[in-house]
XYZ file of C-alpha atoms in Angstrom:
689
model
C 87.519 108.790 53.893
C 85.250 107.084 56.372
C 84.860 103.404 57.318
C 82.154 101.995 59.623
C 81.982 98.312 60.578
C 80.437 96.192 63.291
C 83.077 94.017 64.998
C 82.261 90.951 67.056
C 84.309 90.029 70.115
C 85.301 86.351 69.846
C 88.085 85.969 72.422
C 87.153 84.310 75.697
C 87.640 87.238 78.036
C 86.500 90.154 75.944
C 88.269 93.455 75.302
C 90.508 93.432 78.381
C 93.598 95.573 78.966
C 96.004 93.756 76.641
C 93.430 93.579 73.857
C 92.710 97.289 74.232
C 96.439 97.910 74.177
C 96.731 96.222 70.769
C 93.995 98.479 69.365
C 95.738 101.578 70.702
C 99.015 100.294 69.268
C 97.536 100.482 65.758
C 96.256 104.032 66.189
C 99.681 105.582 65.757
C 100.385 103.791 62.476
C 97.753 105.434 60.303
C 96.604 108.883 59.228
C 93.113 108.352 60.584
C 91.146 108.495 63.833
C 89.322 105.557 65.390
C 86.145 105.767 67.457
C 84.456 102.779 69.114
C 80.856 102.611 70.306
C 78.785 100.144 72.321
C 75.285 100.548 73.736
C 75.250 104.238 72.869
C 78.615 104.936 74.534
C 81.259 106.342 72.161
C 84.971 106.446 73.040
C 88.290 107.466 71.509
C 90.115 104.440 70.066
C 93.519 105.910 70.969
C 92.843 105.713 74.733
C 93.292 102.350 76.417
C 91.281 103.456 79.440
C 88.387 104.722 77.321
C 88.229 101.416 75.403
C 88.173 99.471 78.678
C 85.179 101.459 79.899
C 83.113 99.864 77.094
C 83.337 96.619 79.129
C 82.699 94.454 76.039
C 82.595 90.680 76.802
C 82.857 87.681 74.492
C 79.957 87.667 72.026
C 79.445 91.415 72.281
C 79.586 93.770 69.321
C 81.387 97.070 68.923
C 80.803 99.610 66.196
C 84.110 100.908 64.798
C 84.161 104.253 62.981
C 87.401 105.437 61.330
C 87.825 108.831 59.664
C 90.900 109.827 57.697
C 93.196 109.175 54.767
C 94.097 105.588 55.776
C 90.633 104.640 57.044
C 90.253 101.432 54.978
C 93.708 100.007 55.775
C 93.320 100.922 59.429
C 89.874 99.293 59.629
C 91.105 96.092 57.942
C 93.787 95.702 60.579
C 91.442 96.468 63.478
C 88.934 93.952 62.121
C 91.749 91.418 61.867
C 92.512 91.821 65.558
C 88.908 91.095 66.493
C 88.619 88.102 64.162
C 91.864 86.592 65.476
C 90.727 86.981 69.060
C 93.629 89.359 69.664
C 96.017 86.442 69.229
C 94.812 84.616 72.321
C 93.202 81.563 70.774
C 96.469 79.758 70.080
C 98.015 80.647 73.431
C 95.409 79.168 75.637
C 93.176 81.165 77.866
C 94.647 84.396 79.231
C 92.822 86.375 81.829
C 94.434 89.196 83.741
C 93.342 88.806 87.345
C 92.225 91.832 89.283
C 94.444 92.201 92.343
C 94.532 94.726 95.154
C 97.694 95.837 96.931
C 98.008 98.154 99.914
C 101.016 100.378 100.504
C 101.955 103.606 102.237
C 100.684 106.746 100.460
C 103.420 109.351 100.021
C 102.119 111.804 97.432
C 98.368 112.250 96.782
C 96.337 111.880 93.611
C 94.492 109.210 91.628
C 95.749 107.878 88.296
C 95.075 105.093 85.808
C 97.928 103.968 83.609
C 100.284 101.313 82.331
C 103.026 99.744 84.462
C 106.651 100.223 83.480
C 109.217 98.134 85.351
C 112.469 99.833 86.272
C 115.280 97.490 87.213
C 116.485 98.483 90.646
C 117.351 94.980 91.804
C 120.335 94.663 94.067
C 123.659 94.046 92.378
C 124.810 90.479 92.988
C 128.020 90.314 94.975
C 130.398 87.409 94.400
C 132.863 86.995 97.285
C 136.501 86.525 96.348
C 139.603 86.032 98.482
C 142.740 87.894 97.475
C 146.049 86.075 97.224
C 148.776 88.685 97.251
C 149.608 92.348 97.710
C 149.199 93.093 94.017
C 145.572 91.902 94.067
C 144.868 93.928 97.230
C 146.263 97.097 95.644
C 144.230 96.452 92.502
C 140.998 96.102 94.517
C 141.751 99.303 96.404
C 142.262 101.122 93.104
C 139.035 99.649 91.715
C 137.110 100.809 94.762
C 138.568 104.328 94.678
C 137.729 104.638 90.965
C 134.158 103.407 91.550
C 133.721 105.978 94.338
C 135.108 108.796 92.191
C 132.763 107.767 89.393
C 129.806 107.770 91.809
C 130.649 111.316 92.945
C 130.838 112.468 89.325
C 127.458 110.850 88.601
C 125.838 112.488 91.629
C 127.275 115.865 90.633
C 125.871 115.413 87.124
C 122.420 114.711 88.546
C 122.724 117.838 90.690
C 123.685 120.017 87.715
C 120.601 118.818 85.796
C 118.128 119.031 88.671
C 114.650 120.161 87.519
C 113.051 123.308 88.892
C 110.404 121.480 90.972
C 113.011 119.785 93.170
C 115.816 122.345 92.989
C 115.337 123.143 96.663
C 116.364 119.580 97.483
C 119.768 119.751 95.800
C 121.310 119.443 99.251
C 120.112 115.808 99.362
C 122.544 115.025 96.546
C 125.256 116.811 98.524
C 124.428 114.427 101.344
C 124.953 111.477 98.990
C 128.376 112.828 98.074
C 129.238 113.063 101.767
C 128.032 109.513 102.412
C 130.375 108.202 99.708
C 133.292 109.810 101.559
C 132.094 108.901 105.052
C 134.585 106.847 107.059
C 131.915 104.276 107.976
C 131.582 103.510 104.265
C 134.819 104.549 102.535
C 137.529 103.976 105.165
C 135.807 100.875 106.511
C 135.711 99.276 103.051
C 139.387 100.020 102.383
C 140.275 98.577 105.769
C 138.355 95.364 105.059
C 140.033 94.927 101.676
C 143.466 95.176 103.315
C 142.796 93.307 106.545
C 140.428 90.564 105.392
C 141.986 90.265 101.912
C 138.641 90.292 100.113
C 137.432 91.912 96.899
C 135.982 95.443 96.892
C 132.359 94.353 96.314
C 132.402 91.987 99.286
C 134.133 94.540 101.514
C 131.596 97.240 100.606
C 128.687 94.905 101.284
C 130.090 94.134 104.748
C 130.517 97.830 105.514
C 126.905 98.540 104.520
C 125.628 95.667 106.674
C 127.491 97.152 109.626
C 125.849 100.553 109.006
C 122.461 98.790 108.896
C 123.146 97.307 112.320
C 123.874 100.775 113.681
C 120.699 102.257 112.189
C 118.533 99.452 113.571
C 119.068 101.003 116.999
C 117.449 104.226 115.803
C 113.786 104.462 116.854
C 112.997 107.769 115.172
C 111.534 106.966 111.739
C 112.789 110.135 110.069
C 116.391 109.572 111.123
C 116.158 105.826 110.567
C 115.089 106.342 106.956
C 118.495 107.870 106.197
C 119.651 104.273 105.739
C 117.859 104.497 102.373
C 120.460 107.054 101.294
C 123.274 104.728 102.364
C 121.749 101.900 100.317
C 121.314 104.146 97.295
C 124.913 105.369 97.394
C 126.425 101.934 98.000
C 124.383 100.424 95.172
C 125.702 103.113 92.831
C 129.290 102.283 93.814
C 128.604 98.540 93.413
C 127.235 99.032 89.908
C 130.338 101.017 89.014
C 132.514 98.213 90.363
C 130.856 95.520 88.259
C 130.353 97.751 85.216
C 126.555 97.550 85.098
C 124.550 100.620 84.066
C 121.187 101.091 85.714
C 117.937 101.712 83.870
C 117.327 105.412 83.432
C 114.022 107.191 83.913
C 115.227 109.853 81.491
C 114.666 107.496 78.579
C 110.935 106.975 79.222
C 108.897 108.514 76.392
C 105.305 107.472 77.133
C 102.832 107.895 79.972
C 103.606 105.171 82.504
C 103.537 104.335 86.186
C 107.039 103.334 87.249
C 107.288 100.152 89.324
C 110.600 99.526 91.084
C 112.035 97.869 94.163
C 113.242 101.275 95.313
C 114.062 104.688 93.901
C 116.751 107.116 94.969
C 116.775 110.922 95.026
C 118.888 110.738 91.845
C 116.021 108.857 90.193
C 113.542 111.551 91.232
C 115.757 114.172 89.591
C 115.418 112.292 86.265
C 111.635 112.069 86.279
C 109.779 113.916 83.535
C 106.254 114.324 84.905
C 104.763 114.458 81.406
C 105.823 110.814 80.959
C 106.059 109.362 84.475
C 102.605 109.897 85.965
C 103.112 107.853 89.147
C 105.551 105.744 91.148
C 105.240 102.463 93.081
C 108.030 100.873 95.124
C 108.427 97.705 97.170
C 110.214 99.486 100.003
C 110.473 102.972 101.460
C 108.786 105.221 103.981
C 107.002 108.553 104.170
C 110.073 110.290 105.557
C 112.654 109.026 103.055
C 114.341 111.664 100.903
C 112.846 110.013 97.814
C 109.357 110.370 99.279
C 109.843 113.983 100.330
C 111.242 114.977 96.938
C 108.531 113.120 95.002
C 105.847 115.209 96.719
C 107.312 118.280 95.016
C 106.608 116.654 91.611
C 102.900 116.354 92.535
C 102.471 112.863 91.088
C 100.851 109.992 93.042
C 103.428 107.856 94.856
C 102.863 104.735 96.963
C 105.737 102.981 98.761
C 106.219 99.923 101.013
C 104.126 97.669 98.735
C 106.607 94.839 99.472
C 105.903 92.699 96.378
C 104.904 95.189 93.682
C 107.767 94.149 91.391
C 106.694 90.492 91.716
C 102.938 90.920 91.353
C 102.845 93.626 88.666
C 103.864 92.710 85.122
C 105.283 95.164 82.635
C 102.311 96.627 80.748
C 99.674 95.754 83.357
C 96.927 98.320 83.766
C 97.052 99.978 87.192
C 94.898 102.219 89.304
C 96.955 104.083 91.902
C 95.293 105.946 94.755
C 97.955 108.133 96.348
C 95.473 109.272 98.997
C 94.844 105.829 100.500
C 97.809 103.735 99.304
C 95.546 101.396 97.299
C 96.892 99.907 94.057
C 94.583 97.875 91.799
C 96.219 95.634 89.187
C 94.221 94.925 85.997
C 90.939 96.407 87.262
C 87.673 95.350 85.656
C 85.544 97.832 83.748
C 83.253 98.634 86.688
C 86.254 99.442 88.890
C 87.750 101.648 86.179
C 84.519 103.587 85.786
C 84.236 103.936 89.569
C 87.776 105.283 89.890
C 87.408 107.576 86.890
C 84.492 109.156 88.744
C 86.478 109.269 91.998
C 89.421 110.842 90.156
C 87.189 113.564 88.691
C 85.724 114.328 92.104
C 89.184 114.404 93.682
C 90.618 116.699 91.006
C 87.599 118.976 91.230
C 87.801 119.186 95.000
C 91.587 119.601 94.936
C 91.135 122.581 92.620
C 88.656 124.062 95.087
C 91.113 123.466 97.934
C 93.994 125.015 95.997
C 91.979 128.151 95.338
C 91.776 128.971 99.048
C 95.267 127.930 100.156
C 96.454 131.543 100.402
C 93.284 132.872 102.012
C 93.001 133.256 105.808
C 91.904 130.201 107.788
C 88.809 131.953 109.100
C 85.693 130.038 110.097
C 82.378 130.827 108.465
C 81.266 132.618 111.660
C 84.334 134.874 111.743
C 86.878 133.179 114.053
C 90.546 133.371 112.977
C 92.436 130.056 113.122
C 96.185 129.841 112.486
C 97.541 127.068 110.245
C 101.306 126.523 110.040
C 103.593 123.764 108.763
C 106.018 121.276 110.302
C 109.266 120.972 108.372
C 112.438 118.905 108.605
C 114.882 121.015 106.628
C 115.362 124.340 104.929
C 114.242 123.292 101.449
C 110.704 122.640 102.713
C 110.167 126.232 103.842
C 109.320 127.471 100.332
C 106.949 124.539 99.773
C 105.220 125.332 103.075
C 104.665 128.951 102.054
C 103.475 127.898 98.585
C 100.912 125.604 100.226
C 99.524 128.509 102.265
C 101.172 127.928 105.650
C 101.138 131.017 107.856
C 104.625 130.344 109.129
C 106.493 127.336 110.487
C 104.994 125.849 113.638
C 107.785 123.320 114.103
C 111.275 123.453 112.616
C 113.094 120.261 113.533
C 116.808 120.990 113.777
C 118.302 117.477 113.824
C 119.183 117.138 110.145
C 122.480 119.051 110.239
C 123.604 116.831 113.121
C 122.830 113.639 111.209
C 124.320 114.161 107.753
C 127.954 114.328 108.769
C 130.211 112.644 111.231
C 131.485 115.863 112.807
C 129.195 118.154 114.762
C 128.028 121.228 112.824
C 129.746 124.389 114.000
C 127.986 127.591 114.998
C 128.424 129.197 111.582
C 126.860 126.251 109.721
C 123.866 126.330 112.069
C 123.584 130.132 111.854
C 123.602 130.062 108.038
C 120.729 127.555 108.025
C 118.654 129.381 110.648
C 119.236 132.805 109.073
C 117.975 131.547 105.719
C 114.767 130.125 107.121
C 114.130 133.249 109.207
C 114.479 135.401 106.082
C 112.383 133.111 103.875
C 109.421 132.914 106.244
C 109.426 136.495 107.640
C 107.282 138.244 108.708
C 105.505 135.009 109.664
C 106.979 133.203 112.664
C 109.273 130.182 112.796
C 109.035 128.040 115.923
C 112.482 126.492 116.114
C 112.857 123.415 118.303
C 116.196 122.817 119.964
C 118.001 119.554 119.310
C 115.676 116.592 119.898
C 117.904 113.575 119.564
C 119.258 110.713 121.647
C 122.960 110.443 122.442
C 123.344 107.146 120.564
C 122.024 108.709 117.335
C 124.687 111.345 116.954
C 126.822 111.041 113.839
C 129.726 112.692 115.645
C 132.813 111.188 117.212
C 131.594 111.918 120.732
C 131.327 108.948 123.008
C 127.790 107.796 123.718
C 126.940 104.984 126.065
C 124.612 102.303 124.769
C 121.103 102.582 126.154
C 118.621 99.727 126.313
C 115.688 102.114 125.925
C 116.859 105.378 124.310
C 113.269 106.647 123.977
C 113.226 106.994 127.767
C 116.900 107.769 128.155
C 119.399 110.548 127.477
C 117.613 112.353 124.669
C 116.194 115.715 123.691
C 116.469 118.407 126.409
C 118.104 115.865 128.736
C 120.872 115.341 126.211
C 121.285 119.100 125.738
C 121.513 119.744 129.471
C 124.100 116.983 129.704
C 126.106 118.159 126.643
C 126.067 121.890 127.340
C 128.742 122.843 124.850
C 126.638 121.414 122.006
C 123.549 123.095 123.475
C 125.183 126.521 123.810
C 126.515 126.368 120.248
C 123.009 125.801 118.903
C 121.475 128.491 121.118
C 124.076 131.055 119.959
C 123.276 130.253 116.322
C 119.519 130.554 116.931
C 119.834 133.866 118.769
C 122.175 135.349 116.154
C 119.707 134.380 113.397
C 116.700 135.727 115.328
C 117.316 139.308 114.122
C 116.636 138.226 110.524
C 113.047 137.172 111.092
C 110.426 136.228 113.647
C 111.740 133.349 115.767
C 110.095 131.515 118.650
C 112.402 129.180 120.597
C 111.002 125.903 121.940
C 112.491 123.320 124.299
C 111.300 119.710 123.714
C 110.591 116.877 126.164
C 110.299 119.086 129.254
C 109.084 116.916 132.135
C 109.234 119.409 135.012
C 109.644 123.055 135.940
C 113.232 122.656 137.177
C 114.310 121.311 133.797
C 112.697 124.218 131.938
C 114.212 126.829 134.256
C 117.672 125.263 133.862
C 117.358 125.425 130.057
C 116.344 129.092 130.353
C 119.339 129.817 132.608
C 121.694 128.390 129.978
C 119.951 130.511 127.345
C 120.353 133.622 129.496
C 124.060 132.826 129.861
C 124.402 132.633 126.083
C 122.608 135.974 125.801
C 125.110 137.569 128.196
C 127.991 136.228 126.094
C 126.468 137.735 122.954
C 126.047 141.040 124.790
C 129.741 141.025 125.728
C 130.681 140.249 122.109
C 128.447 143.070 120.847
C 126.343 140.654 118.741
C 122.716 141.573 118.069
C 119.836 139.204 118.786
C 116.120 139.392 119.534
C 116.031 140.128 123.271
C 112.281 139.482 123.363
C 112.392 136.107 121.612
C 109.449 134.038 122.954
C 110.507 130.913 124.888
C 108.114 127.983 124.861
C 107.676 124.341 125.791
C 106.829 121.375 123.586
C 104.297 119.521 125.739
C 104.790 115.841 124.941
C 105.188 114.076 128.302
C 102.219 113.260 130.587
C 104.003 114.832 133.589
C 104.096 118.157 131.702
C 100.353 118.043 131.075
C 99.748 117.403 134.784
C 101.675 120.547 135.791
C 100.730 122.636 132.750
C 99.272 125.270 135.088
C 102.682 125.621 136.800
C 104.688 125.619 133.545
C 102.365 128.194 131.972
C 103.480 130.794 134.555
C 107.064 130.579 133.216
C 106.580 129.988 129.463
C 105.607 132.358 126.673
C 103.766 129.639 124.737
C 102.935 125.928 124.616
C 102.963 123.603 121.624
C 101.390 120.184 122.134
C 103.363 117.405 120.429
C 100.776 114.656 120.171
C 102.986 112.168 118.302
C 105.040 111.459 121.429
C 102.360 112.444 123.947
C 100.038 109.677 122.706
C 102.830 107.092 122.767
C 103.997 108.043 126.268
C 100.458 108.351 127.636
C 99.315 104.975 126.293
C 102.705 103.194 126.493
C 102.412 102.391 122.782
C 105.105 102.149 120.112
C 103.073 102.868 116.975
C 105.850 101.386 114.798
C 105.481 98.037 116.594
C 103.061 95.992 114.503
C 101.925 93.994 117.552
C 100.578 97.021 119.428
C 100.193 99.699 116.724
C 96.411 99.184 116.738
C 96.376 100.503 120.315
C 97.703 103.896 119.190
C 94.488 105.874 119.705
C 94.533 109.652 119.112
C 90.908 109.816 120.317
C 91.602 107.997 123.580
C 89.695 109.837 126.356
C 92.922 110.232 128.373
C 94.678 111.913 125.428
C 91.813 114.340 124.802
C 91.630 115.223 128.499
C 95.386 115.934 128.543
C 95.064 118.241 125.528
C 92.124 120.036 127.114
C 94.031 120.445 130.393
C 96.966 122.086 128.597
C 94.669 124.425 126.641
C 92.875 125.481 129.822
C 96.180 126.134 131.623
C 97.453 128.229 128.726
C 94.240 130.238 128.488
C 94.284 130.974 132.214
C 97.793 132.477 131.980
C 97.100 134.196 128.657
C 99.739 132.332 126.608
C 99.339 130.867 123.108
C 98.691 127.130 122.858
C 99.169 125.352 119.530
C 99.278 121.692 118.456
C 101.952 120.332 116.112
C 101.291 116.584 115.994
C 100.197 114.572 112.965
C 96.560 114.646 114.068
C 96.528 118.376 113.230
C 96.516 117.394 109.551
C 93.554 115.022 109.883
C 90.150 116.628 109.106
C 88.276 114.486 111.616
C 90.743 115.282 114.398
C 90.584 119.022 113.622
C 86.911 119.025 114.635
C 87.827 117.517 117.997
C 90.741 119.897 118.545
C 88.652 122.957 117.683
C 86.004 121.805 120.147
C 88.708 121.564 122.847
C 89.548 125.251 122.368
C 92.649 125.100 120.142
C 93.057 127.850 117.538
C 96.616 127.250 116.291
C 97.810 124.185 114.397
C 100.968 123.040 112.669
C 100.989 120.047 110.338
C 102.704 118.345 107.413
C 102.900 120.603 104.378
C 100.521 118.618 102.163
C 97.661 118.902 104.674
C 97.705 122.700 104.922
C 95.404 123.575 101.958
C 92.765 120.967 102.853
C 92.646 121.954 106.526
C 92.386 125.654 105.603
C 89.558 124.865 103.179
C 87.768 122.845 105.836
C 88.153 125.530 108.521
C 86.706 128.144 106.152
C 83.616 125.963 105.735
C 83.057 125.404 109.464
C 80.937 127.468 111.857
C 83.080 127.258 115.020
C 80.129 127.919 117.295
C 78.254 124.909 115.882
C 81.358 122.711 116.142
C 81.753 123.494 119.832
C 78.041 123.149 120.559
C 77.800 119.928 118.546
C 80.736 118.279 120.288
C 79.857 119.227 123.845
C 80.245 116.321 126.211
C 82.962 114.652 124.124
C 85.284 114.430 127.162
C 82.721 112.300 128.979
C 82.569 109.545 126.355
C 84.281 106.345 127.594
C 86.152 104.934 124.572
C 88.014 105.984 121.419
C 85.488 104.175 119.251
C 82.516 105.982 120.775
C 84.284 109.341 120.454
C 85.211 108.728 116.838
C 81.719 107.569 115.903
C 80.227 110.596 117.652
C 82.546 113.002 115.809
C 82.179 111.313 112.413
C 78.396 111.558 112.577
C 78.603 115.308 113.136
C 81.401 115.706 110.584
C 79.161 114.289 107.861
C 76.566 116.962 108.547
C 79.069 119.824 108.960
C 81.375 119.041 106.005
C 79.575 116.476 103.820
C 81.699 117.027 100.721
C 84.709 115.625 102.614
C 83.175 112.899 104.751
C 80.063 111.896 102.794
C 81.607 112.086 99.325
C 84.718 110.189 100.501
C 86.838 112.181 98.060
C 89.983 111.753 100.132
C 89.313 108.208 101.337
C 88.713 109.019 104.984
C 87.996 106.262 107.432
C 84.836 104.878 108.904
C 84.342 105.124 112.636
C 86.520 102.879 114.762
C 89.523 102.714 112.435
C 91.691 105.504 113.827
């Protein structure tokens, strides 16, 4: 059967998202298919987004065509919706307002879909004073039971972990350890007994104390571990009050999840065929939730602050995981624009993915090396899958942060051996412990420092705490026979410091020789150049090092005296500052003169515009975040290196960041137009670095 009717739009604001949603809602009730047409454009009546693209206002007409067994009944009901103004006439005027929110992009991609609120509001704690010993004992029992239940729940999540995030199972192990940690568990029991308060109140106080400790941490990656503490404590609180949390496992339609926060346990429950994107009020790029969500390859935007307040359940959303933009209830023109942008992004992403495992060789035959920066073992496989030619920076702090006691040599060796084996024959540049004394999770005494960023940290800490340093060096050397290791000392400020670190390493080597333990006797020893003093004496350091790696994240901050996490001065963080570019060039020249490799492992290595600058300065080795590897390899394969260097001659003589960026962007648009002209990935205009 077939039914064709012309339907007039009578409601005030036309066929907007909620009206389109009602039409789609009918489509599943009948054995028939609906097609809608306006001005020669025909769309599927079972797609809310397709209906919205008709952009039909009040007074407009839509031709409805229904084919199938229930065509007449279906058409009668559709016509009824139009005649009744989609139920809006009696409710007053409803108009969804288009709103734009800006957050922090975590996982790339562009999607259009319906919002689904997930209740992750904080459990309300009601303080209660305890009267006698019996009540105290009861609260202690309640707390212990809630903790045991939390550990069982975490273990259940771990046993059901999906394949995409299986490499991150250790994060759930971390949650189990946090539950048992003395700062959380013992502290709460002590408060119940000493302060005679209920378990919920005692736990809340313990968590607040942990927050105070983490506020002293300047490093964003380590500081974000407080998210894990909050996730674990909230789970215990819910167990205490007997409230079950909303589950993502129960979602059975395509939605974009909107929540105050999500935990790694939530990520484990996500079915990517139903949950097509995630938005949260809080969070950061280095949280475990963020890192794990990237493995699911769905767009994720965090730190939106008020997403749960501004977005209603069922609102239509556009999420741009490349830029962090979220559009609530977009109009038809915006939808059409983003549909086109999404197609271009997906098309270009496919082109990028096709070359991820090909060599990063320029169009005029120059070989460039592209590696990945990683935080922990689980990321090694993802780095290789994304086409990284090894690990250019393996940060080794994680094992020192997840437990109160220091990791022993065997625990470190097991971790390093695994990564050496996984990445071989490609190299792993392993950085020795880069941490401040007041950030250690161990029982060792650490004096409070007013400015830990300039205090006892990194190589200074290691030279001061030689037992800890030697333990790590033994583990690295023992693991070196299983792969291709390069050992790198961070935060070297002078030659004496570097030579002292090498002397300690040589002492460890002699001990291994006496014990008859094998290790790579020719392991390359390098320096992470991240302090201005090191750039000034790069020619001296190069005579004693096997390689340099330029760490621009810290170098820029130290050179410009800028804390990029401080909102008052973050705008002064300028990667294209003439002083920064001259420092990089000076290090490259010093390395070339002594014939040693020079690479760059800062965040700017993953930025296409910055890559042009760095190539022009003579760099040929880069290490970056995993997600940037395919795009940068694609871009390098499109570039003629000779033209890049000729086109950017004189860049070191330009006086300001803005002039340098404008100069580079102009040439970038002619060299790689499909990235910078097409704006597929949302790259900036000049002057917004």
